[in-house]
Amino acid sequence: MSTPTTSAPVPPHSEAAEHDVRYAKSPVNSDLAPEKKVKLYTDMVRIRLFEDRSLRVYQQGKIGGFLHLYNGQEAVAVGTCSLLGEHDHVITAYRDHGHAIAVGMNMGELMAEMQGKFTGCSKGKGGSMHFFSPEKHFWGGHGIVGGQTPLGLGIAYALKYQGKKGCCLCYLGDGAINQGAFHESLNLAALWDVPVIYVIENNGYSMGTSQKRSSAGEILAQRAEGYGIEWAVINGNSMYEVRARTWEAMHRARERSKPTLLEMRTYRYRGHSVADANAEKYRTKAEIETYKRDFDPITLFKAVLIREGLLDDAKIEAIHAAAKEEVEAAVKFADESPVAPVSEIFTDVYAGIDEAPSQQLGTHFFNKDAQFVASKRIAE
Amino acid sequence: MALITYRQALNDALAEEIARDPNVFIMGEEVAQYNGAYKVTEGLWERFGSKRLVDAPISETGFLGLGVGAAMMGLRPVIEMMFWSFAYVGFDQIINNAATVRYMSGGQTKVPMVIRGPANGGTNVGSTHSHTPEMFIANQPGLKVVCPATAYDAKGLMKAAIRDDDTVCVMENTLLYGEKWEVPEGEILVPLGKADIKRAGSDLSFIAHGRAVITCLKAAEILKRDHGIDAEVLDLRSIRPLDEQAILETVAKTHRVVLVEENKPFCGVDAQIASLIADQAFDELDAPIKRVSSLDAPQIYAKPLEDIMLPTPDRVVATALTIC
């Protein structure tokens, strides 16, 4: 048997605590109201507990398909989304639970979506990988690696076209940087000064393949140089650094309509998906434990806020208790929700059919087996 | 009534819609300063400027996806494929994104985008520039696809497509761009999902779309002149949505049917139509359903052979005679 290639990324995680101290002085952090700082911590905890509970729900057989958990990367979604303004938008890949919670989606609609329930954010038509809330400027959850990168470009293009001073945060994994769609997007973003910010969440592994075995060059974000795009490597486990440096990119996008490529070095504790049963094939248990013990973004930021006098044991306990209660309520809501009626199979396919069926001519759906479908009832 | 080309009809449709709606913009390779590889957008950049006519680099995935994102935000992008054959490079954006984000978001989004360009063989350019992907598009719920055969329909379908709230793929034909038809002045809207009888007849029905309609009209003249057979020609115009009613009506009228398309036969559009007729008009048929398609090999370069490859009036006539 060959030895697994465990070329763990050596990101500047070890400096995360130090970075939090340095970037605490950035105005975007130093000017932040105490309750908003605590909210950053709270949201990371909420995501962590939501993910842990999702795994249990999955193991109970109530969630189908794939489940890509965000544990370990929380500071990226929470830090970046905490900066969103009126005209800013978000789009991401399939590891989307953290972003959905960070933009303010309700845990109940997310848990229900994963269980395929009618009360889910996408009525049970999208599942774990396809959370959407355009109302909160969250444009999905996308299942094809890199496939969302031109969409993020288009969202930002529309903002510019409409004369709005905003930007689009488009997240992708380190595996997605090798997709052609991403490179075409970078070129177009630079060519046309599109206010899109690509955020590579570099957790070191594209599925079971380490960065070293999949991507040429040591610094992923440096690929931006070929397109004349500003780039930065960021400690993705340091909340203050994530915020400070994302803010710079947002300023560049909003004020000068320029794109940026950010590489956030982080780490995921769980497998690529829950189906990734043997994560140790491509990395060691010791590696995972080291990250959890020494570089965990929640633990690190907790220490920062304790130092700042904003958190103590009682407050921390209360935050965890409230998050746990929220997660349990979400599970209960999902458990008690119905699956969509059979007729829902044929809605949300064509906007014209949904909104003005009488004005539509011709057959839109073929071989519908209408009688059979009408006779079917889904058991509660 | 003025005689105008299919190309001019498309150009008029695009100009009218750009002038009507500030959210409409055209993006594609060589669409602006070069005036369009096939001159469909000629003069529009000079008239409407660089915000409305955008020259894109050769990145079909990139600008198809850009179109999806911009459409989700409320714009109405018209994305030109220099050839529909090139759309294969960006198919992920069409099938996985344009067609499905509405469904996967539970109806929270829509993608009012047009993807347009020529999709035809018969031009002596080899397989990579000769594909006819209307059946791939029609196979994907969430997308619409139309194939205009005349200048009138090209104008009316293009305008309807731009105003539609779903992604509509408009498949044009380079062999028709220079052909002239009578087109009345002013607003023309041809609704999606409505077929059109291009020639009334009583002895058999040709059902076709795109340039195959023109081939069928020629075949119908030959049948009338040489054999005294009176053929009806039904132009589908729109593939999805499909005017099933019109198909069933012409079958009920003539009881004999030849399906003609420039697509390859396996799982072509006409396979679906044959299935529909067999399922819902079986008792109306006095003869087996016949199909005429492009010959089933990659599109050949050599001109004399390619001319045989596509449905020709004589092949259509010969097929018709087997059931009349």
JSON list of C-alpha atoms in Angstrom, two decimals, chain A residues 182-352:
[
{"chain": "A", "resi": 182, "resn": "PHE", "atom": "CA", "xyz": [-12.73, 30.99, -13.37]},
{"chain": "A", "resi": 183, "resn": "HIS", "atom": "CA", "xyz": [-9.94, 32.19, -15.62]},
{"chain": "A", "resi": 184, "resn": "GLU", "atom": "CA", "xyz": [-12.36, 33.51, -18.22]},
{"chain": "A", "resi": 185, "resn": "SER", "atom": "CA", "xyz": [-14.10, 35.37, -15.43]},
{"chain": "A", "resi": 186, "resn": "LEU", "atom": "CA", "xyz": [-10.87, 36.89, -14.13]},
{"chain": "A", "resi": 187, "resn": "ASN", "atom": "CA", "xyz": [-9.98, 38.11, -17.59]},
{"chain": "A", "resi": 188, "resn": "LEU", "atom": "CA", "xyz": [-13.40, 39.66, -18.18]},
{"chain": "A", "resi": 189, "resn": "ALA", "atom": "CA", "xyz": [-13.45, 41.21, -14.70]},
{"chain": "A", "resi": 190, "resn": "ALA", "atom": "CA", "xyz": [-10.13, 42.93, -15.33]},
{"chain": "A", "resi": 191, "resn": "LEU", "atom": "CA", "xyz": [-10.88, 43.83, -18.93]},
{"chain": "A", "resi": 192, "resn": "TRP", "atom": "CA", "xyz": [-14.15, 45.56, -18.09]},
{"chain": "A", "resi": 193, "resn": "ASP", "atom": "CA", "xyz": [-13.41, 46.78, -14.53]},
{"chain": "A", "resi": 194, "resn": "VAL", "atom": "CA", "xyz": [-16.14, 44.71, -12.97]},
{"chain": "A", "resi": 195, "resn": "PRO", "atom": "CA", "xyz": [-16.60, 45.16, -9.19]},
{"chain": "A", "resi": 196, "resn": "VAL", "atom": "CA", "xyz": [-16.36, 41.49, -8.29]},
{"chain": "A", "resi": 197, "resn": "ILE", "atom": "CA", "xyz": [-14.29, 40.12, -5.44]},
{"chain": "A", "resi": 198, "resn": "TYR", "atom": "CA", "xyz": [-13.27, 36.49, -5.82]},
{"chain": "A", "resi": 199, "resn": "VAL", "atom": "CA", "xyz": [-12.64, 34.87, -2.47]},
{"chain": "A", "resi": 200, "resn": "ILE", "atom": "CA", "xyz": [-10.73, 31.60, -2.64]},
{"chain": "A", "resi": 201, "resn": "GLU", "atom": "CA", "xyz": [-11.42, 29.65, 0.51]},
{"chain": "A", "resi": 202, "resn": "ASN", "atom": "CA", "xyz": [-8.22, 27.65, 0.47]},
{"chain": "A", "resi": 203, "resn": "ASN", "atom": "CA", "xyz": [-8.73, 24.78, 2.89]},
{"chain": "A", "resi": 204, "resn": "GLY", "atom": "CA", "xyz": [-5.82, 22.88, 1.42]},
{"chain": "A", "resi": 205, "resn": "TYR", "atom": "CA", "xyz": [-7.72, 20.13, -0.32]},
{"chain": "A", "resi": 206, "resn": "SER", "atom": "CA", "xyz": [-9.84, 19.93, -3.44]},
{"chain": "A", "resi": 207, "resn": "MET", "atom": "CA", "xyz": [-11.87, 16.95, -2.33]},
{"chain": "A", "resi": 208, "resn": "GLY", "atom": "CA", "xyz": [-9.13, 14.39, -1.53]},
{"chain": "A", "resi": 209, "resn": "THR", "atom": "CA", "xyz": [-6.35, 16.04, -3.47]},
{"chain": "A", "resi": 210, "resn": "SER", "atom": "CA", "xyz": [-3.99, 18.37, -1.69]},
{"chain": "A", "resi": 211, "resn": "GLN", "atom": "CA", "xyz": [-3.15, 21.76, -3.10]},
{"chain": "A", "resi": 212, "resn": "LYS", "atom": "CA", "xyz": [0.36, 20.50, -3.86]},
{"chain": "A", "resi": 213, "resn": "ARG", "atom": "CA", "xyz": [-1.02, 17.69, -6.00]},
{"chain": "A", "resi": 214, "resn": "SER", "atom": "CA", "xyz": [-3.57, 19.84, -7.86]},
{"chain": "A", "resi": 215, "resn": "SER", "atom": "CA", "xyz": [-2.35, 23.38, -8.33]},
{"chain": "A", "resi": 216, "resn": "ALA", "atom": "CA", "xyz": [0.88, 24.60, -9.84]},
{"chain": "A", "resi": 217, "resn": "GLY", "atom": "CA", "xyz": [2.54, 27.47, -8.05]},
{"chain": "A", "resi": 218, "resn": "GLU", "atom": "CA", "xyz": [2.57, 28.02, -4.31]},
{"chain": "A", "resi": 219, "resn": "ILE", "atom": "CA", "xyz": [0.31, 31.04, -4.03]},
{"chain": "A", "resi": 220, "resn": "LEU", "atom": "CA", "xyz": [-3.06, 30.55, -5.66]},
{"chain": "A", "resi": 221, "resn": "ALA", "atom": "CA", "xyz": [-4.05, 34.21, -5.61]},
{"chain": "A", "resi": 222, "resn": "GLN", "atom": "CA", "xyz": [-0.89, 35.14, -7.47]},
{"chain": "A", "resi": 223, "resn": "ARG", "atom": "CA", "xyz": [-2.55, 33.89, -10.62]},
{"chain": "A", "resi": 224, "resn": "ALA", "atom": "CA", "xyz": [-4.36, 37.24, -10.58]},
{"chain": "A", "resi": 225, "resn": "GLU", "atom": "CA", "xyz": [-1.13, 38.96, -11.58]},
{"chain": "A", "resi": 226, "resn": "GLY", "atom": "CA", "xyz": [-1.39, 37.70, -15.12]},
{"chain": "A", "resi": 227, "resn": "TYR", "atom": "CA", "xyz": [-4.66, 39.59, -15.40]},
{"chain": "A", "resi": 228, "resn": "GLY", "atom": "CA", "xyz": [-3.43, 42.72, -13.66]},
{"chain": "A", "resi": 229, "resn": "ILE", "atom": "CA", "xyz": [-5.81, 42.13, -10.77]},
{"chain": "A", "resi": 230, "resn": "GLU", "atom": "CA", "xyz": [-4.94, 43.10, -7.19]},
{"chain": "A", "resi": 231, "resn": "TRP", "atom": "CA", "xyz": [-4.58, 40.09, -4.92]},
{"chain": "A", "resi": 232, "resn": "ALA", "atom": "CA", "xyz": [-3.80, 39.18, -1.35]},
{"chain": "A", "resi": 233, "resn": "VAL", "atom": "CA", "xyz": [-3.19, 36.13, 0.80]},
{"chain": "A", "resi": 234, "resn": "ILE", "atom": "CA", "xyz": [-5.12, 36.35, 4.02]},
{"chain": "A", "resi": 235, "resn": "ASN", "atom": "CA", "xyz": [-5.17, 34.38, 7.21]},
{"chain": "A", "resi": 236, "resn": "GLY", "atom": "CA", "xyz": [-8.68, 33.06, 6.90]},
{"chain": "A", "resi": 237, "resn": "ASN", "atom": "CA", "xyz": [-8.77, 31.98, 10.53]},
{"chain": "A", "resi": 238, "resn": "SER", "atom": "CA", "xyz": [-8.21, 35.49, 11.82]},
{"chain": "A", "resi": 239, "resn": "MET", "atom": "CA", "xyz": [-11.52, 37.34, 11.98]},
{"chain": "A", "resi": 240, "resn": "TYR", "atom": "CA", "xyz": [-9.98, 40.79, 12.16]},
{"chain": "A", "resi": 241, "resn": "GLU", "atom": "CA", "xyz": [-7.63, 40.15, 9.27]},
{"chain": "A", "resi": 242, "resn": "VAL", "atom": "CA", "xyz": [-10.42, 38.74, 7.09]},
{"chain": "A", "resi": 243, "resn": "ARG", "atom": "CA", "xyz": [-12.51, 41.83, 7.73]},
{"chain": "A", "resi": 244, "resn": "ALA", "atom": "CA", "xyz": [-9.74, 44.39, 7.36]},
{"chain": "A", "resi": 245, "resn": "ARG", "atom": "CA", "xyz": [-8.42, 43.07, 4.09]},
{"chain": "A", "resi": 246, "resn": "THR", "atom": "CA", "xyz": [-11.79, 42.26, 2.54]},
{"chain": "A", "resi": 247, "resn": "TRP", "atom": "CA", "xyz": [-12.82, 45.81, 3.35]},
{"chain": "A", "resi": 248, "resn": "GLU", "atom": "CA", "xyz": [-9.91, 47.11, 1.24]},
{"chain": "A", "resi": 249, "resn": "ALA", "atom": "CA", "xyz": [-11.11, 45.00, -1.69]},
{"chain": "A", "resi": 250, "resn": "MET", "atom": "CA", "xyz": [-14.68, 46.21, -1.23]},
{"chain": "A", "resi": 251, "resn": "HIS", "atom": "CA", "xyz": [-13.52, 49.81, -1.23]},
{"chain": "A", "resi": 252, "resn": "ARG", "atom": "CA", "xyz": [-11.61, 49.16, -4.47]},
{"chain": "A", "resi": 253, "resn": "ALA", "atom": "CA", "xyz": [-14.73, 47.61, -6.01]},
{"chain": "A", "resi": 254, "resn": "ARG", "atom": "CA", "xyz": [-17.24, 50.21, -4.87]},
{"chain": "A", "resi": 255, "resn": "GLU", "atom": "CA", "xyz": [-15.14, 53.32, -5.44]},
{"chain": "A", "resi": 256, "resn": "ARG", "atom": "CA", "xyz": [-13.03, 52.33, -8.44]},
{"chain": "A", "resi": 257, "resn": "SER", "atom": "CA", "xyz": [-15.00, 49.42, -9.86]},
{"chain": "A", "resi": 258, "resn": "LYS", "atom": "CA", "xyz": [-11.96, 47.16, -9.71]},
{"chain": "A", "resi": 259, "resn": "PRO", "atom": "CA", "xyz": [-11.92, 43.42, -9.10]},
{"chain": "A", "resi": 260, "resn": "THR", "atom": "CA", "xyz": [-9.77, 41.69, -6.47]},
{"chain": "A", "resi": 261, "resn": "LEU", "atom": "CA", "xyz": [-8.69, 38.12, -5.86]},
{"chain": "A", "resi": 262, "resn": "LEU", "atom": "CA", "xyz": [-8.37, 37.16, -2.22]},
{"chain": "A", "resi": 263, "resn": "GLU", "atom": "CA", "xyz": [-6.96, 33.87, -1.01]},
{"chain": "A", "resi": 264, "resn": "MET", "atom": "CA", "xyz": [-8.13, 32.98, 2.46]},
{"chain": "A", "resi": 265, "resn": "ARG", "atom": "CA", "xyz": [-5.98, 30.28, 4.02]},
{"chain": "A", "resi": 266, "resn": "THR", "atom": "CA", "xyz": [-8.18, 28.14, 6.20]},
{"chain": "A", "resi": 267, "resn": "TYR", "atom": "CA", "xyz": [-8.91, 24.50, 6.97]},
{"chain": "A", "resi": 268, "resn": "ARG", "atom": "CA", "xyz": [-11.90, 22.17, 7.00]},
{"chain": "A", "resi": 269, "resn": "TYR", "atom": "CA", "xyz": [-12.23, 19.65, 9.80]},
{"chain": "A", "resi": 270, "resn": "ARG", "atom": "CA", "xyz": [-14.74, 17.37, 8.12]},
{"chain": "A", "resi": 271, "resn": "GLY", "atom": "CA", "xyz": [-14.41, 15.51, 4.87]},
{"chain": "A", "resi": 272, "resn": "HIS", "atom": "CA", "xyz": [-15.04, 17.07, 1.48]},
{"chain": "A", "resi": 273, "resn": "SER", "atom": "CA", "xyz": [-18.56, 15.79, 2.03]},
{"chain": "A", "resi": 274, "resn": "VAL", "atom": "CA", "xyz": [-20.01, 13.49, 4.62]},
{"chain": "A", "resi": 275, "resn": "ALA", "atom": "CA", "xyz": [-19.60, 10.68, 2.10]},
{"chain": "A", "resi": 276, "resn": "ASP", "atom": "CA", "xyz": [-15.84, 11.30, 2.36]},
{"chain": "A", "resi": 277, "resn": "ALA", "atom": "CA", "xyz": [-15.65, 8.52, 4.94]},
{"chain": "A", "resi": 278, "resn": "ASN", "atom": "CA", "xyz": [-11.94, 8.13, 5.13]},
{"chain": "A", "resi": 279, "resn": "ALA", "atom": "CA", "xyz": [-10.50, 11.61, 5.28]},
{"chain": "A", "resi": 280, "resn": "GLU", "atom": "CA", "xyz": [-7.30, 10.11, 6.65]},
{"chain": "A", "resi": 281, "resn": "LYS", "atom": "CA", "xyz": [-6.43, 8.70, 3.27]},
{"chain": "A", "resi": 282, "resn": "TYR", "atom": "CA", "xyz": [-5.25, 12.09, 2.22]},
{"chain": "A", "resi": 283, "resn": "ARG", "atom": "CA", "xyz": [-4.35, 13.72, 5.53]},
{"chain": "A", "resi": 284, "resn": "THR", "atom": "CA", "xyz": [-3.41, 12.59, 8.99]},
{"chain": "A", "resi": 285, "resn": "LYS", "atom": "CA", "xyz": [-5.49, 12.65, 12.12]},
{"chain": "A", "resi": 286, "resn": "ALA", "atom": "CA", "xyz": [-2.70, 14.59, 13.77]},
{"chain": "A", "resi": 287, "resn": "GLU", "atom": "CA", "xyz": [-2.95, 17.30, 11.16]},
{"chain": "A", "resi": 288, "resn": "ILE", "atom": "CA", "xyz": [-6.68, 17.74, 11.75]},
{"chain": "A", "resi": 289, "resn": "GLU", "atom": "CA", "xyz": [-6.17, 17.75, 15.52]},
{"chain": "A", "resi": 290, "resn": "THR", "atom": "CA", "xyz": [-3.45, 20.37, 15.28]},
{"chain": "A", "resi": 291, "resn": "TYR", "atom": "CA", "xyz": [-5.71, 22.73, 13.39]},
{"chain": "A", "resi": 292, "resn": "LYS", "atom": "CA", "xyz": [-8.56, 22.20, 15.79]},
{"chain": "A", "resi": 293, "resn": "ARG", "atom": "CA", "xyz": [-6.37, 22.74, 18.82]},
{"chain": "A", "resi": 294, "resn": "ASP", "atom": "CA", "xyz": [-4.15, 25.61, 17.73]},
{"chain": "A", "resi": 295, "resn": "PHE", "atom": "CA", "xyz": [-5.78, 27.47, 14.86]},
{"chain": "A", "resi": 296, "resn": "ASP", "atom": "CA", "xyz": [-9.50, 27.20, 15.32]},
{"chain": "A", "resi": 297, "resn": "PRO", "atom": "CA", "xyz": [-11.09, 30.50, 14.20]},
{"chain": "A", "resi": 298, "resn": "ILE", "atom": "CA", "xyz": [-13.74, 30.43, 16.90]},
{"chain": "A", "resi": 299, "resn": "THR", "atom": "CA", "xyz": [-11.31, 29.68, 19.70]},
{"chain": "A", "resi": 300, "resn": "LEU", "atom": "CA", "xyz": [-8.92, 32.35, 18.45]},
{"chain": "A", "resi": 301, "resn": "PHE", "atom": "CA", "xyz": [-11.56, 35.04, 18.18]},
{"chain": "A", "resi": 302, "resn": "LYS", "atom": "CA", "xyz": [-12.99, 34.08, 21.53]},
{"chain": "A", "resi": 303, "resn": "ALA", "atom": "CA", "xyz": [-9.60, 34.80, 23.06]},
{"chain": "A", "resi": 304, "resn": "VAL", "atom": "CA", "xyz": [-9.50, 38.17, 21.30]},
{"chain": "A", "resi": 305, "resn": "LEU", "atom": "CA", "xyz": [-12.87, 39.20, 22.66]},
{"chain": "A", "resi": 306, "resn": "ILE", "atom": "CA", "xyz": [-12.03, 37.98, 26.16]},
{"chain": "A", "resi": 307, "resn": "ARG", "atom": "CA", "xyz": [-8.88, 40.13, 26.04]},
{"chain": "A", "resi": 308, "resn": "GLU", "atom": "CA", "xyz": [-10.99, 43.06, 24.90]},
{"chain": "A", "resi": 309, "resn": "GLY", "atom": "CA", "xyz": [-13.29, 42.48, 27.84]},
{"chain": "A", "resi": 310, "resn": "LEU", "atom": "CA", "xyz": [-16.30, 41.75, 25.65]},
{"chain": "A", "resi": 311, "resn": "LEU", "atom": "CA", "xyz": [-16.74, 38.08, 26.52]},
{"chain": "A", "resi": 312, "resn": "ASP", "atom": "CA", "xyz": [-16.58, 36.08, 29.71]},
{"chain": "A", "resi": 313, "resn": "ASP", "atom": "CA", "xyz": [-17.52, 32.53, 30.63]},
{"chain": "A", "resi": 314, "resn": "ALA", "atom": "CA", "xyz": [-21.12, 33.39, 31.40]},
{"chain": "A", "resi": 315, "resn": "LYS", "atom": "CA", "xyz": [-21.62, 35.23, 28.12]},
{"chain": "A", "resi": 316, "resn": "ILE", "atom": "CA", "xyz": [-19.96, 32.45, 26.15]},
{"chain": "A", "resi": 317, "resn": "GLU", "atom": "CA", "xyz": [-22.19, 29.89, 27.78]},
{"chain": "A", "resi": 318, "resn": "ALA", "atom": "CA", "xyz": [-25.27, 31.96, 27.03]},
{"chain": "A", "resi": 319, "resn": "ILE", "atom": "CA", "xyz": [-24.26, 32.32, 23.37]},
{"chain": "A", "resi": 320, "resn": "HIS", "atom": "CA", "xyz": [-23.78, 28.58, 23.01]},
{"chain": "A", "resi": 321, "resn": "ALA", "atom": "CA", "xyz": [-27.04, 27.83, 24.78]},
{"chain": "A", "resi": 322, "resn": "ALA", "atom": "CA", "xyz": [-28.97, 30.22, 22.54]},
{"chain": "A", "resi": 323, "resn": "ALA", "atom": "CA", "xyz": [-27.35, 28.82, 19.39]},
{"chain": "A", "resi": 324, "resn": "LYS", "atom": "CA", "xyz": [-28.12, 25.28, 20.49]},
{"chain": "A", "resi": 325, "resn": "GLU", "atom": "CA", "xyz": [-31.72, 26.23, 21.11]},
{"chain": "A", "resi": 326, "resn": "GLU", "atom": "CA", "xyz": [-31.93, 27.90, 17.69]},
{"chain": "A", "resi": 327, "resn": "VAL", "atom": "CA", "xyz": [-30.51, 24.82, 15.97]},
{"chain": "A", "resi": 328, "resn": "GLU", "atom": "CA", "xyz": [-32.87, 22.48, 17.81]},
{"chain": "A", "resi": 329, "resn": "ALA", "atom": "CA", "xyz": [-35.82, 24.67, 16.85]},
{"chain": "A", "resi": 330, "resn": "ALA", "atom": "CA", "xyz": [-34.68, 24.51, 13.23]},
{"chain": "A", "resi": 331, "resn": "VAL", "atom": "CA", "xyz": [-34.55, 20.72, 13.34]},
{"chain": "A", "resi": 332, "resn": "LYS", "atom": "CA", "xyz": [-37.97, 20.58, 14.92]},
{"chain": "A", "resi": 333, "resn": "PHE", "atom": "CA", "xyz": [-39.33, 22.95, 12.27]},
{"chain": "A", "resi": 334, "resn": "ALA", "atom": "CA", "xyz": [-37.85, 20.83, 9.50]},
{"chain": "A", "resi": 335, "resn": "ASP", "atom": "CA", "xyz": [-39.03, 17.56, 11.03]},
{"chain": "A", "resi": 336, "resn": "GLU", "atom": "CA", "xyz": [-42.58, 18.85, 11.31]},
{"chain": "A", "resi": 337, "resn": "SER", "atom": "CA", "xyz": [-42.70, 20.43, 7.84]},
{"chain": "A", "resi": 338, "resn": "PRO", "atom": "CA", "xyz": [-44.39, 18.69, 4.91]},
{"chain": "A", "resi": 339, "resn": "VAL", "atom": "CA", "xyz": [-42.85, 17.70, 1.62]},
{"chain": "A", "resi": 340, "resn": "ALA", "atom": "CA", "xyz": [-44.15, 19.81, -1.27]},
{"chain": "A", "resi": 341, "resn": "PRO", "atom": "CA", "xyz": [-47.28, 18.56, -3.04]},
{"chain": "A", "resi": 342, "resn": "VAL", "atom": "CA", "xyz": [-46.68, 16.54, -6.20]},
{"chain": "A", "resi": 343, "resn": "SER", "atom": "CA", "xyz": [-47.90, 19.43, -8.35]},
{"chain": "A", "resi": 344, "resn": "GLU", "atom": "CA", "xyz": [-44.82, 21.38, -7.25]},
{"chain": "A", "resi": 345, "resn": "ILE", "atom": "CA", "xyz": [-42.72, 19.22, -9.56]},
{"chain": "A", "resi": 346, "resn": "PHE", "atom": "CA", "xyz": [-43.96, 21.39, -12.41]},
{"chain": "A", "resi": 347, "resn": "THR", "atom": "CA", "xyz": [-43.68, 24.83, -10.83]},
{"chain": "A", "resi": 348, "resn": "ASP", "atom": "CA", "xyz": [-40.62, 27.10, -10.77]},
{"chain": "A", "resi": 349, "resn": "VAL", "atom": "CA", "xyz": [-39.43, 25.72, -14.10]},
{"chain": "A", "resi": 350, "resn": "TYR", "atom": "CA", "xyz": [-40.61, 28.60, -16.30]},
{"chain": "A", "resi": 351, "resn": "ALA", "atom": "CA", "xyz": [-41.29, 32.07, -14.91]},
{"chain": "A", "resi": 352, "resn": "GLY", "atom": "CA", "xyz": [-43.88, 32.62, -17.66]}
]
